CSV table of C-alpha atoms and ligand atoms in Angstrom, one decimal:
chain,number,residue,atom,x,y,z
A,210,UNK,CA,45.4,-7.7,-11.8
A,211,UNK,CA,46.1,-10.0,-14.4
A,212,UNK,CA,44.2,-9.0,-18.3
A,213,UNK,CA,40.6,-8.1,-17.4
A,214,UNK,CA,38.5,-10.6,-19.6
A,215,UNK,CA,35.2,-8.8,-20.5
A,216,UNK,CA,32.7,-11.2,-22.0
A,217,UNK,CA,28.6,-11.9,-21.7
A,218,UNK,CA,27.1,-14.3,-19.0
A,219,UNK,CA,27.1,-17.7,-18.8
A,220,UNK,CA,24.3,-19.5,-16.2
A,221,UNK,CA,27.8,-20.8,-14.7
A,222,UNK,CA,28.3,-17.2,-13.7
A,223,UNK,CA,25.1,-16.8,-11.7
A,224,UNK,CA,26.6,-17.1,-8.4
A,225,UNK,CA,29.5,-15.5,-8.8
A,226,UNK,CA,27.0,-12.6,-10.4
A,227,UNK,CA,24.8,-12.6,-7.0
A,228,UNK,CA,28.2,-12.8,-4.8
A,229,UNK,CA,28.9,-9.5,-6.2
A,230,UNK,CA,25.7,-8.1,-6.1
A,231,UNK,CA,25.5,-8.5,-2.8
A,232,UNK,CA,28.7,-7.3,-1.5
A,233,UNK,CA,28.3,-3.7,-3.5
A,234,UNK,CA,24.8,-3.2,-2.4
A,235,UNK,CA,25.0,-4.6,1.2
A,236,UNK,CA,22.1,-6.4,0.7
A,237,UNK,CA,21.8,-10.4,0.6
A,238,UNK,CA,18.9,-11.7,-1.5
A,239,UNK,CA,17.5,-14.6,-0.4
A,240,UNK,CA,17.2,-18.1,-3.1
A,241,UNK,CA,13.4,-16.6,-3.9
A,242,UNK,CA,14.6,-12.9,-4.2
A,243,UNK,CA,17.3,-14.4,-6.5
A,244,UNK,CA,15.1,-16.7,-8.6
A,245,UNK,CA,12.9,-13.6,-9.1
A,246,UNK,CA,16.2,-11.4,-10.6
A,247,UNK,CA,16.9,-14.8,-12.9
A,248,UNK,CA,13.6,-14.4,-14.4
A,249,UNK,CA,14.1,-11.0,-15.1
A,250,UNK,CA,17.7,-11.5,-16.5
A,251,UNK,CA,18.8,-14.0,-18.3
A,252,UNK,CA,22.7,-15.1,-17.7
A,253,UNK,CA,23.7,-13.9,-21.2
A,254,UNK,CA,21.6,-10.5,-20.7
A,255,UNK,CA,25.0,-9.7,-18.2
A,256,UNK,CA,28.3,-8.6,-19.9
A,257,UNK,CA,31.2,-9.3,-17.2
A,258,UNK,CA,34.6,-8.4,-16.2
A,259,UNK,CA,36.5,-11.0,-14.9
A,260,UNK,CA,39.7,-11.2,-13.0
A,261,UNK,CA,41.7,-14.5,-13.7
A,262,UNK,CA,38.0,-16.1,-13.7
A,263,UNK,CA,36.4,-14.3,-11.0
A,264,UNK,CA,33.6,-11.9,-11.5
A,265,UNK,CA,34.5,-8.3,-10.5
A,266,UNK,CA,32.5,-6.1,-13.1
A,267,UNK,CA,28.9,-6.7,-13.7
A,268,UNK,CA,26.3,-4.8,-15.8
A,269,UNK,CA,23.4,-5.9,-17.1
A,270,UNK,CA,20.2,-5.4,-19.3
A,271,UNK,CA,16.5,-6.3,-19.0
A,272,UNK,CA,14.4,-5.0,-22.9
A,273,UNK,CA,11.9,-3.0,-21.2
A,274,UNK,CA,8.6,-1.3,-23.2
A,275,UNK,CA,8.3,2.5,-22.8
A,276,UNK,CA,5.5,5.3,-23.8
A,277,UNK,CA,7.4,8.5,-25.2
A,278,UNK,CA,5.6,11.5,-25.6
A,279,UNK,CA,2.8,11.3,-28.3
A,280,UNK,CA,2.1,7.6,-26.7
A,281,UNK,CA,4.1,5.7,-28.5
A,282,UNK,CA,5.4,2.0,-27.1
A,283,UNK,CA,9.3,1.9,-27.6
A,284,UNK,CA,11.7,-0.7,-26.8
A,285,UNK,CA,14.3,0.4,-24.2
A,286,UNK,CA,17.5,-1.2,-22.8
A,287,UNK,CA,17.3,-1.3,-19.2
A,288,UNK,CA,20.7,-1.3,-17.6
A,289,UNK,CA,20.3,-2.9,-14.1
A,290,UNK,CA,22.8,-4.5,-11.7
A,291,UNK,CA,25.8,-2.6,-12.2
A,292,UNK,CA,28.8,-3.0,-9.8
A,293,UNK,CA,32.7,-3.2,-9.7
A,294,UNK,CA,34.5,-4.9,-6.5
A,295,UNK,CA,35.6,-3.0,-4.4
A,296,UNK,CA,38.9,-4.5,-4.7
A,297,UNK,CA,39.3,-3.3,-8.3
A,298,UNK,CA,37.7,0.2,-8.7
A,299,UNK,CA,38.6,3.0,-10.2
A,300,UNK,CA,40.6,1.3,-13.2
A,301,UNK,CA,38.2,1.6,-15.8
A,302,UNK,CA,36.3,-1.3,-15.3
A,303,UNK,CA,33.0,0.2,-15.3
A,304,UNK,CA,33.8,2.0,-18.4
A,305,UNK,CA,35.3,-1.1,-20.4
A,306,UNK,CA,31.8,-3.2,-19.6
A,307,UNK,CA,29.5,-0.5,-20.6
A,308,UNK,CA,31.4,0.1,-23.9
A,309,UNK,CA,31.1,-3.3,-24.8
A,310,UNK,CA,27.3,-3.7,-23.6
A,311,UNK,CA,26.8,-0.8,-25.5
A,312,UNK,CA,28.0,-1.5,-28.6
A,313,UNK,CA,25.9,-4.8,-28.0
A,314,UNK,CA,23.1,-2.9,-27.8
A,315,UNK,CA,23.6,-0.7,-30.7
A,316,UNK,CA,23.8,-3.5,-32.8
A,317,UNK,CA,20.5,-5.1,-31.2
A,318,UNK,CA,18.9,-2.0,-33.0
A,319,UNK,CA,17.8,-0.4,-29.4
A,320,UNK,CA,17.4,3.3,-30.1
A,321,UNK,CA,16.8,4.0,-26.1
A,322,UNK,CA,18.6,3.0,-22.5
A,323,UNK,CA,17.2,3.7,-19.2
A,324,UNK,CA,18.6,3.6,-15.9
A,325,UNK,CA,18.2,4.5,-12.1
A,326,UNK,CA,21.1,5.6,-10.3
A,327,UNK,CA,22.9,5.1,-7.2
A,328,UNK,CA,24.7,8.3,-7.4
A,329,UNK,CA,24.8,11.4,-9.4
A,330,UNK,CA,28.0,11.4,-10.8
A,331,UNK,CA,28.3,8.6,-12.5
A,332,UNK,CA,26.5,8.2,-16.1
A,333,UNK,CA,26.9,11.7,-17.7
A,334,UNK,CA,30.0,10.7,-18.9
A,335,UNK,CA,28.0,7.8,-20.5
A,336,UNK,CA,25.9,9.5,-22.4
A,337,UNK,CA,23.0,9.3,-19.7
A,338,UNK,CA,20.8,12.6,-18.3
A,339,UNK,CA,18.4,12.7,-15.4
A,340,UNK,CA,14.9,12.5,-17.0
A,341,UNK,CA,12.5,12.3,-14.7
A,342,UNK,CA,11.6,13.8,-11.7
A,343,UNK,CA,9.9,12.7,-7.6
A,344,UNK,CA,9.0,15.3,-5.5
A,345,UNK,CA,9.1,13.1,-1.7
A,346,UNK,CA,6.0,14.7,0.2
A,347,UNK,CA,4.5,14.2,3.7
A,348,UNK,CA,1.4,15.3,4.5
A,349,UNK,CA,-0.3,16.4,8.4
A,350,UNK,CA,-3.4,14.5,8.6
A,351,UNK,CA,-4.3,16.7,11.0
A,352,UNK,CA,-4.3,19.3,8.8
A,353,UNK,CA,-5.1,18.3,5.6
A,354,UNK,CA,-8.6,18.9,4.6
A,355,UNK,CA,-10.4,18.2,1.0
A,356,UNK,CA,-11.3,21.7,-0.7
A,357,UNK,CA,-15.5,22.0,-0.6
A,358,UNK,CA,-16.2,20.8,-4.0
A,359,UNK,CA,-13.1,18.7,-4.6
A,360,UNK,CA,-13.8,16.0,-6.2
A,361,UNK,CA,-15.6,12.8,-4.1
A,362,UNK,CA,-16.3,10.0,-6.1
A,363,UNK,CA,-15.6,7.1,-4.1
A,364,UNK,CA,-15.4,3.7,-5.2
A,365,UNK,CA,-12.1,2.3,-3.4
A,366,UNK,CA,-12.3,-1.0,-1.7
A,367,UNK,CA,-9.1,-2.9,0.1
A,368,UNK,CA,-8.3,-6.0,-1.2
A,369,UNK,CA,-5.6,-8.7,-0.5
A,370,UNK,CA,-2.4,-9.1,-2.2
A,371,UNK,CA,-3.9,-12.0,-4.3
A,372,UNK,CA,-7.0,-10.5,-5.3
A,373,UNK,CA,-4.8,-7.2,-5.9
A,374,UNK,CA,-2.2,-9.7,-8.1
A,375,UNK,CA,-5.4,-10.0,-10.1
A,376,UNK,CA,-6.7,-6.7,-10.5
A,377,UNK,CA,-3.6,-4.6,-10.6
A,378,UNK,CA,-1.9,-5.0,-13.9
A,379,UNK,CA,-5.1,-4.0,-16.2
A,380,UNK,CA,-5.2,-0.8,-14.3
A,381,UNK,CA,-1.5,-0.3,-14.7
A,382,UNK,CA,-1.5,-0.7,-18.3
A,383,UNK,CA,-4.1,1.4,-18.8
A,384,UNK,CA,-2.1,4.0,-17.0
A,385,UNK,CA,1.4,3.1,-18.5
A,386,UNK,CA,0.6,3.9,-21.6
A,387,UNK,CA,-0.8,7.4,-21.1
A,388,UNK,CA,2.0,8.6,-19.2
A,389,UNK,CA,5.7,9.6,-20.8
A,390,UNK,CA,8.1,7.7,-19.5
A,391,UNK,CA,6.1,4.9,-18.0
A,392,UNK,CA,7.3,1.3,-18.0
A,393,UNK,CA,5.2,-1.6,-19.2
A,394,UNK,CA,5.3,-4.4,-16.5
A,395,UNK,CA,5.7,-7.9,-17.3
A,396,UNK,CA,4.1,-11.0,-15.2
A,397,UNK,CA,7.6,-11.1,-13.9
A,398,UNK,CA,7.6,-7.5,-13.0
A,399,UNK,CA,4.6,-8.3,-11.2
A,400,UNK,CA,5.8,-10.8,-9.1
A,401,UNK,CA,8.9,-8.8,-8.2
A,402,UNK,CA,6.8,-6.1,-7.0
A,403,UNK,CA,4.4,-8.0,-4.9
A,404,UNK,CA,6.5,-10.1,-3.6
A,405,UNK,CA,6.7,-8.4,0.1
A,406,UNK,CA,8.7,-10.9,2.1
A,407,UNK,CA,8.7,-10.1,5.6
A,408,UNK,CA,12.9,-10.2,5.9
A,409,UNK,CA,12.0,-7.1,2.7
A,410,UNK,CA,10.4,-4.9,4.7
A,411,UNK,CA,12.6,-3.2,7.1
A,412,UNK,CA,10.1,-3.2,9.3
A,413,UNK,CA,6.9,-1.7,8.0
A,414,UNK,CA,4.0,-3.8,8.0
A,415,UNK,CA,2.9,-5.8,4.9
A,416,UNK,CA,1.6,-4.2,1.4
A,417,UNK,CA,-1.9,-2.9,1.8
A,418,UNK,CA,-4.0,-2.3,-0.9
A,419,UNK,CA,-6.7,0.0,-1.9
A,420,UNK,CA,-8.5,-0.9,-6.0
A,421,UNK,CA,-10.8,1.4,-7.9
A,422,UNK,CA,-11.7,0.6,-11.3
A,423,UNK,CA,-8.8,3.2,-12.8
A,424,UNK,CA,-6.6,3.2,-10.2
A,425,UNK,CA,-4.7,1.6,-6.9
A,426,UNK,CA,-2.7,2.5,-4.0
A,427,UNK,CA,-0.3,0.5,-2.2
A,428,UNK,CA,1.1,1.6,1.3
A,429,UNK,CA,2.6,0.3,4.0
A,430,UNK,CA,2.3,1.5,7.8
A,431,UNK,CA,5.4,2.1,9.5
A,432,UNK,CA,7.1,4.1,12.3
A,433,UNK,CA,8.4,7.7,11.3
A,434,UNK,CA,10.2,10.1,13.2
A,435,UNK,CA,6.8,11.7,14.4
A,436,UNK,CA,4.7,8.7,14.8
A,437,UNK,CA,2.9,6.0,12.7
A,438,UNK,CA,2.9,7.0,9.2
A,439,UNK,CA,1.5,5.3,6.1
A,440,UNK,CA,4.1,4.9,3.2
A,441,UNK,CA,2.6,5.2,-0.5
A,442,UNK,CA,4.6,2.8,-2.4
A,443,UNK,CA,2.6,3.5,-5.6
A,444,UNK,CA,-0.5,5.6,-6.7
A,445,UNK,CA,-1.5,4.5,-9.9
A,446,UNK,CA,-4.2,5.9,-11.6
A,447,UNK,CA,-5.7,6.4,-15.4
A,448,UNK,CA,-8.3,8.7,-14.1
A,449,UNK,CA,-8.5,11.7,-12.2
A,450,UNK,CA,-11.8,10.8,-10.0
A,451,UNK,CA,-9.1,7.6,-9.3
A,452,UNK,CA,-6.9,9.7,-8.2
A,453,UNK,CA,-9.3,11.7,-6.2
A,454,UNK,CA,-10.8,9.0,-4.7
A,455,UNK,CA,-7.9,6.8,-3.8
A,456,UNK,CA,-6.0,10.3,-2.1
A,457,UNK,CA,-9.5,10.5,-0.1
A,458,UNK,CA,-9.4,7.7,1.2
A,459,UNK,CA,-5.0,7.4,2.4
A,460,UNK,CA,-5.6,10.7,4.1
A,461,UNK,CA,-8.8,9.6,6.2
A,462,UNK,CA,-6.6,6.6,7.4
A,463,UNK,CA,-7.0,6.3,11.4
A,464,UNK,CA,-3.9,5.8,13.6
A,465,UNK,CA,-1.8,7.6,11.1
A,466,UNK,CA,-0.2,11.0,11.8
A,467,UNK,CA,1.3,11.6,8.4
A,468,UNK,CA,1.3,9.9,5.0
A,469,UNK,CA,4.4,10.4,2.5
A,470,UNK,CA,4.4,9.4,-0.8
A,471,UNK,CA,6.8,10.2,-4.1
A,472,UNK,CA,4.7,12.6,-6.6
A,473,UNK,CA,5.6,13.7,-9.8
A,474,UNK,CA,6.2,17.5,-9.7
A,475,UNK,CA,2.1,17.8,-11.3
A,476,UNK,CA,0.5,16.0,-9.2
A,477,UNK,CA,-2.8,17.9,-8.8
A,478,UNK,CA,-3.1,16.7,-4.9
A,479,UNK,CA,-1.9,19.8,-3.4
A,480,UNK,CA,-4.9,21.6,-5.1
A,481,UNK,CA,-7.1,19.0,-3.8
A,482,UNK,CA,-6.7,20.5,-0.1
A,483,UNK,CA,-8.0,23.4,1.3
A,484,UNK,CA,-4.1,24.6,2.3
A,485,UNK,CA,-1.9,23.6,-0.4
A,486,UNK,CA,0.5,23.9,1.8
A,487,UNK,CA,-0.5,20.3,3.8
A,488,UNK,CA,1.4,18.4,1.0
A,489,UNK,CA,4.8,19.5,2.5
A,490,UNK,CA,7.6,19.0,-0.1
A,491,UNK,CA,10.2,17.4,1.8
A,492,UNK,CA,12.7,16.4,-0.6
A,493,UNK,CA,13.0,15.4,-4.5
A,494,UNK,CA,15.0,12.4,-6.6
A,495,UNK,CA,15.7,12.1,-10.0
A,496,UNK,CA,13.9,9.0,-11.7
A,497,UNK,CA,15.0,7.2,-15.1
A,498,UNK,CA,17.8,8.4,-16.4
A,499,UNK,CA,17.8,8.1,-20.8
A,500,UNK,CA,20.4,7.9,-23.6
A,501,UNK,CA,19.6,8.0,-27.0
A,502,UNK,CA,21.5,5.0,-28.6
A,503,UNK,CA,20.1,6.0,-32.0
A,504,UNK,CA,19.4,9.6,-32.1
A,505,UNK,CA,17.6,10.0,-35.0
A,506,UNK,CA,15.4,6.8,-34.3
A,507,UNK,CA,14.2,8.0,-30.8
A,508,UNK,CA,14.5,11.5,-31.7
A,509,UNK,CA,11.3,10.3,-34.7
A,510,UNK,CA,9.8,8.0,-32.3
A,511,UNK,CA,8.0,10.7,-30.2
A,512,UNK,CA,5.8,13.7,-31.0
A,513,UNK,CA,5.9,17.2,-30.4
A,514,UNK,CA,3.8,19.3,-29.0
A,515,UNK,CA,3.9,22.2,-31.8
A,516,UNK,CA,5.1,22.0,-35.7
A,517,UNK,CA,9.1,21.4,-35.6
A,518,UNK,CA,12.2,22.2,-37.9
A,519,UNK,CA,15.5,22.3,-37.1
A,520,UNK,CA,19.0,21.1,-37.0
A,521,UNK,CA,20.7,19.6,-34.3
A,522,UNK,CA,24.2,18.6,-33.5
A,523,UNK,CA,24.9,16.1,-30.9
A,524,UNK,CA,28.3,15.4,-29.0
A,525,UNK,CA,28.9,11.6,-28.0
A,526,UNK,CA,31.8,11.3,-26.4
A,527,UNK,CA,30.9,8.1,-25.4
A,528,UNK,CA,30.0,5.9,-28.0
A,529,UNK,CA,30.0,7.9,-31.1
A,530,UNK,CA,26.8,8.2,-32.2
A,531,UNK,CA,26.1,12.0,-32.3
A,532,UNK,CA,26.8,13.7,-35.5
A,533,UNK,CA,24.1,16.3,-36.8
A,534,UNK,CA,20.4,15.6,-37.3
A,535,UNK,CA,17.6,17.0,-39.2
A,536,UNK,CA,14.4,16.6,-37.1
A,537,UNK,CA,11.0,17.6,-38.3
A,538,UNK,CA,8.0,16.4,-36.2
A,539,UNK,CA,4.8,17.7,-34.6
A,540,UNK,CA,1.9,16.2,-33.0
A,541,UNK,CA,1.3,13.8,-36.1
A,542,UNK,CA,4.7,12.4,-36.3
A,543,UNK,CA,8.1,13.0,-36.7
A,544,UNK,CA,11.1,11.8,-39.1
A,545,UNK,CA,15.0,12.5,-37.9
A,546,UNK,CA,17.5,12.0,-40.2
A,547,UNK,CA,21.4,12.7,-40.5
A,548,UNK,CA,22.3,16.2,-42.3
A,549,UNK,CA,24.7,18.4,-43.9
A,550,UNK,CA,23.1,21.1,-43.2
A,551,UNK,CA,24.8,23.7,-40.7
A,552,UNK,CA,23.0,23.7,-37.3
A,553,UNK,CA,20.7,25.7,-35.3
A,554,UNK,CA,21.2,23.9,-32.0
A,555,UNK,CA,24.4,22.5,-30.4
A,556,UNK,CA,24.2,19.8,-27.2
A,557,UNK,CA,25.6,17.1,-26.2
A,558,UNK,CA,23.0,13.6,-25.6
A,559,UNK,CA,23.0,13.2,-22.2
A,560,UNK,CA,21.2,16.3,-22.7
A,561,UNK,CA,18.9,14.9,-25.0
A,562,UNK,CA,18.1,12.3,-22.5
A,563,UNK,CA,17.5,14.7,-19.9
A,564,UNK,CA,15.1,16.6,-23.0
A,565,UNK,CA,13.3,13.4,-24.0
A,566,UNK,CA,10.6,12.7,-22.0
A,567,UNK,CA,9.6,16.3,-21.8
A,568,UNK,CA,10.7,16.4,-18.0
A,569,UNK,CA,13.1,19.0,-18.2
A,570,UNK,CA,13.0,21.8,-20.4
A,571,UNK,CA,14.7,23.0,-23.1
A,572,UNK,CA,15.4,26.5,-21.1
A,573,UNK,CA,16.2,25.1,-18.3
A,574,UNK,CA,19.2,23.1,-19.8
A,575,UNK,CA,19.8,26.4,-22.5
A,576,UNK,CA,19.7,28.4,-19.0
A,577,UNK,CA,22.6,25.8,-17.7
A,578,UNK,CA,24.8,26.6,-20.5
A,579,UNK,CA,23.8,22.7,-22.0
A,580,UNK,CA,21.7,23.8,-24.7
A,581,UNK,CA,23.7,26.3,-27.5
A,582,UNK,CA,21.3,28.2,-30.0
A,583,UNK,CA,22.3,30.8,-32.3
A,584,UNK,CA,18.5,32.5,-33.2
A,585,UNK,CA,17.0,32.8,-29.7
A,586,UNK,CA,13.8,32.1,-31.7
A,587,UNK,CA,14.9,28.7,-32.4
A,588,UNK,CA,14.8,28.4,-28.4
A,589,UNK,CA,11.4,29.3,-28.2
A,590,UNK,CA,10.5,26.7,-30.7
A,591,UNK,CA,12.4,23.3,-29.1
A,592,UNK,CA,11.0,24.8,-25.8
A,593,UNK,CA,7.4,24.7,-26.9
A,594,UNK,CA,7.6,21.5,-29.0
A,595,UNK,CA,9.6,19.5,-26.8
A,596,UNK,CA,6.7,19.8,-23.4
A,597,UNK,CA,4.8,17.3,-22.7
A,598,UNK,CA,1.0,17.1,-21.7
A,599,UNK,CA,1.9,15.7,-18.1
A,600,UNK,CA,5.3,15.1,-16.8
A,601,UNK,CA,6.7,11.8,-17.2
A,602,UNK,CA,6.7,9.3,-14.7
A,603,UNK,CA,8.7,5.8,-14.8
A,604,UNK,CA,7.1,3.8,-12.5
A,605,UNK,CA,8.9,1.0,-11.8
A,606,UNK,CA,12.2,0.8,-10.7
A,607,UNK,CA,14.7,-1.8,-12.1
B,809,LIG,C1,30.1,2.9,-9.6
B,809,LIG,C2,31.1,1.8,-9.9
B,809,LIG,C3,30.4,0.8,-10.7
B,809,LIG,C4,32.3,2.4,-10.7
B,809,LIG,O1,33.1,1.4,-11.2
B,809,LIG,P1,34.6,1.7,-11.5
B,809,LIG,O2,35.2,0.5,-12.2
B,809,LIG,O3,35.4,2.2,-10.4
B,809,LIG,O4,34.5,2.9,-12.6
B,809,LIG,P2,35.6,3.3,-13.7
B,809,LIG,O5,37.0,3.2,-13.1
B,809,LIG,O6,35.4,2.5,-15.0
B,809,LIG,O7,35.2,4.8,-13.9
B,809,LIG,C5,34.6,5.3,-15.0
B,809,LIG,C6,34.5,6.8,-14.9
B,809,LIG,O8,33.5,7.0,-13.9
B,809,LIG,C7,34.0,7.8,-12.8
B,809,LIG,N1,33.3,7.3,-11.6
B,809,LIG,C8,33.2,6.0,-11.3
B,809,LIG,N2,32.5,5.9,-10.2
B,809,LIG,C9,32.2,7.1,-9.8
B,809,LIG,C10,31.5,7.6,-8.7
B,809,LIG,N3,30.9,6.8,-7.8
B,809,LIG,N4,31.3,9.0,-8.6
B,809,LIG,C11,31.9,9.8,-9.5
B,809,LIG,N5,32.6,9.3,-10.6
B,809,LIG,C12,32.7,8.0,-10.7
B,809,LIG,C13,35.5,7.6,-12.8
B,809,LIG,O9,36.1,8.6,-12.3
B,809,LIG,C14,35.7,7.4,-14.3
B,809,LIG,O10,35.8,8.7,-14.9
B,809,LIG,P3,36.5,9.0,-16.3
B,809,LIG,O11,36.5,7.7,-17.1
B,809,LIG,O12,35.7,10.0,-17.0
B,809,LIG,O13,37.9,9.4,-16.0
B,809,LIG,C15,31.6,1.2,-8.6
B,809,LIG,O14,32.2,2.2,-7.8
B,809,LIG,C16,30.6,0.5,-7.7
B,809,LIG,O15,30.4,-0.7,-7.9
B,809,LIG,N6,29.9,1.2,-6.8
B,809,LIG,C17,28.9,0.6,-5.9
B,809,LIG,C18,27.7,0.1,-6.6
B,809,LIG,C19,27.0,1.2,-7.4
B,809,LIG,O16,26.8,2.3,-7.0
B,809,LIG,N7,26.7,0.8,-8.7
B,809,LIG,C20,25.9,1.7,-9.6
B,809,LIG,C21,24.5,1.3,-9.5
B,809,LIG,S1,23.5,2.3,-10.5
């Protein structure tokens, strides 16, 4: 390989971009699909390694909107569409055009990054923990029955995808920006996820939809390993008769053995049925992964649960940016700033981005040897201050 050239995209670049998109994730977007992902990213939102002009590193970014704990809207760099050729991996690629998007970002002033990610094992090192949590569930028709008194409140009718294009993003928004972690969709956003091309659905049958005035489930019908099922592709919902209502009506679907659909690990549905045992939890995934870009910036941007004091030192191997913080905050507000001052806590921020949206806890990752505290009372305090009121959700991948 001759120098690798690392440098942001051009529209030139666009095919070349695609090309190897599509050979290291096997799957060939159509010209729509790809006019879709062009609208989301912008050529010079890519930074790119190139081998004597051809494209064989690609990561990208997409400026997403947030809600941290405490409610707050926060700017985050979304890092999408990252692949290396399989011809050239394993050379430090990857790490070369994440260092310089990085840096990029810093300078853009983005205290956050999010991700998904293919595999586990790849964006600790970068700074990146595993933030949010799906808990895959399928549930027995048969045998799941509403709890006498559980909540009825009805209201759900189906709609078409065009009426749902409509109806959808109000209730979303409403829902986005009570729930930690939860991603703001743009009109874009929208159109990616309703898209539903028959050649995208491996199968299933089209997006179905079921509205309530706070809240909306789409499904699909497919064929599972015992049967028919319905697949929940999203439950959305800002209310909890919503949620009620919208569960009622997935589970009396006819022709449909079983339903499965992601939860987050507080999802109130298994207490909705008379065995909680019906919503069979058959697997789990993490969600968005964070990184604090700016520790003390996203560190202030969110609230805590109780009244908050301490001193934290971060390790950022990475990019540099850890050094040891001062953070006061409670449910009112919060400021962070960089200190002198010896520390109470020692972690690295990976862990902080495991930490931030209050989907892990503090003694959980103190447990796993990644938090280091000197006063165990000082454990007690992150712990409590750091939960959040529900856990976080992302929503939408990207
Ligand atoms: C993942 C991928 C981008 C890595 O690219 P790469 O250029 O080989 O990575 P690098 O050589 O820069 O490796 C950087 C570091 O990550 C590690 N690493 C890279 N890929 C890894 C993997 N799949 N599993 C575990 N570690 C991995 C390397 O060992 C290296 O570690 P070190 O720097 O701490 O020694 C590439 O394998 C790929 O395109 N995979 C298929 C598509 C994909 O999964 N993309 C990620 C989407 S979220």
């Amino acid at each position: 390989m001759s120098t690798l050239e690392v440098r942001t995209g051009t529209a030139a670049d666009l095919p070349g971009i695609h090309l190897a998109g599509a050979r290291a994730f096997g799957d060939e977007a159509g010209p729509e699909r790809i006019a879709e992902i062009d609208r989301l990213i912008p050529p010079a939102r890519y930074v790119l390694g190139l081998d004597a002009g051809t494209v064989v590193g690609v990561t990208a970014v997409m400026p997403l909107r947030m809600t941290v704990p405490g409610r707050a809207q926060v700017r985050a760099a979304g890092i999408a569409d990252v692949s290396v050729a399989a011809t050239h991996r394993r050379r430090g690629i990857l790490r070369q055009i994440l260092s310089a998007q990085h840096h990029g970002l810093v300078e853009e002033g983005f205290a956050l990054a999010a991700l998904t990610a293919s595999e586990g094992t790849i964006y600790g090192r970068f700074g990146y923990g595993p933030a949010t949590v799906y808990q895959r569930v399928e549930i027995d028709r048969q045998h799941a029955a509403f709890r006498p008194g559980a909540p009825d409140p009805g209201g759900v009718r189906q709609t078409t995808a065009e009426q749902a294009r409509g109806l959808l993003p109000a209730v979303h928004a409403r829902w986005q920006s009570r729930t930690p972690g939860a991603l703001h969709r743009s009109g874009a956003w929208w159109d990616w996820q309703l898209s539903d091309r028959p050649a995208e659905r491996r199968g299933a049958s089209a997006l179905q939809f079921l509205v309530h005035p706070d809240g909306y489930a789409t499904f699909r019908r497919a064929e599972g390993p015992r049967g028919r099922q319905a697949r929940v592709v999203e439950l959305v919902a800002a209310t909890e008769d919503a949620h009620a209502a919208l569960w009622r009506v997935l589970l009396g679907l006819d022709l449909v053995p079983t339903v499965v659909a992601e939860l987050s690990p507080d999802d109130p549905l298994p207490f909705l049925l008379t065995d909680t045992r019906a919503a069979r939890v058959t697997g789990a995934r993490d969600g968005v992964w964070v990184r604090l870009l700016d520790v003390g910036a996203a560190l202030a941007q969110r609230r805590y649960a109780t009244e908050l004091d301490v001193v934290i030192d971060v390790a950022d191997g990475f990019l540099g940016r850890g050094g040891r913080f001062r953070l006061r905050g409670g449910p009112e507000g919060a400021e962070c700033t960089r200190t002198d001052a010896s520390a109470d806590v020692h972690t690295d921020v990976s862990t902080l981005g495991s930490l931030h949206l209050g989907g892990h806890r503090v003694r959980t990752l103190h447990r796993a040897g990644l938090v280091g505290v000197h006063d165990p009372a000082v454990l007690d305090r992150l712990d409590l201050a750091l939960v959040t009121d529900r856990a976080p959700v992302h929503g939408t991948d990207f």
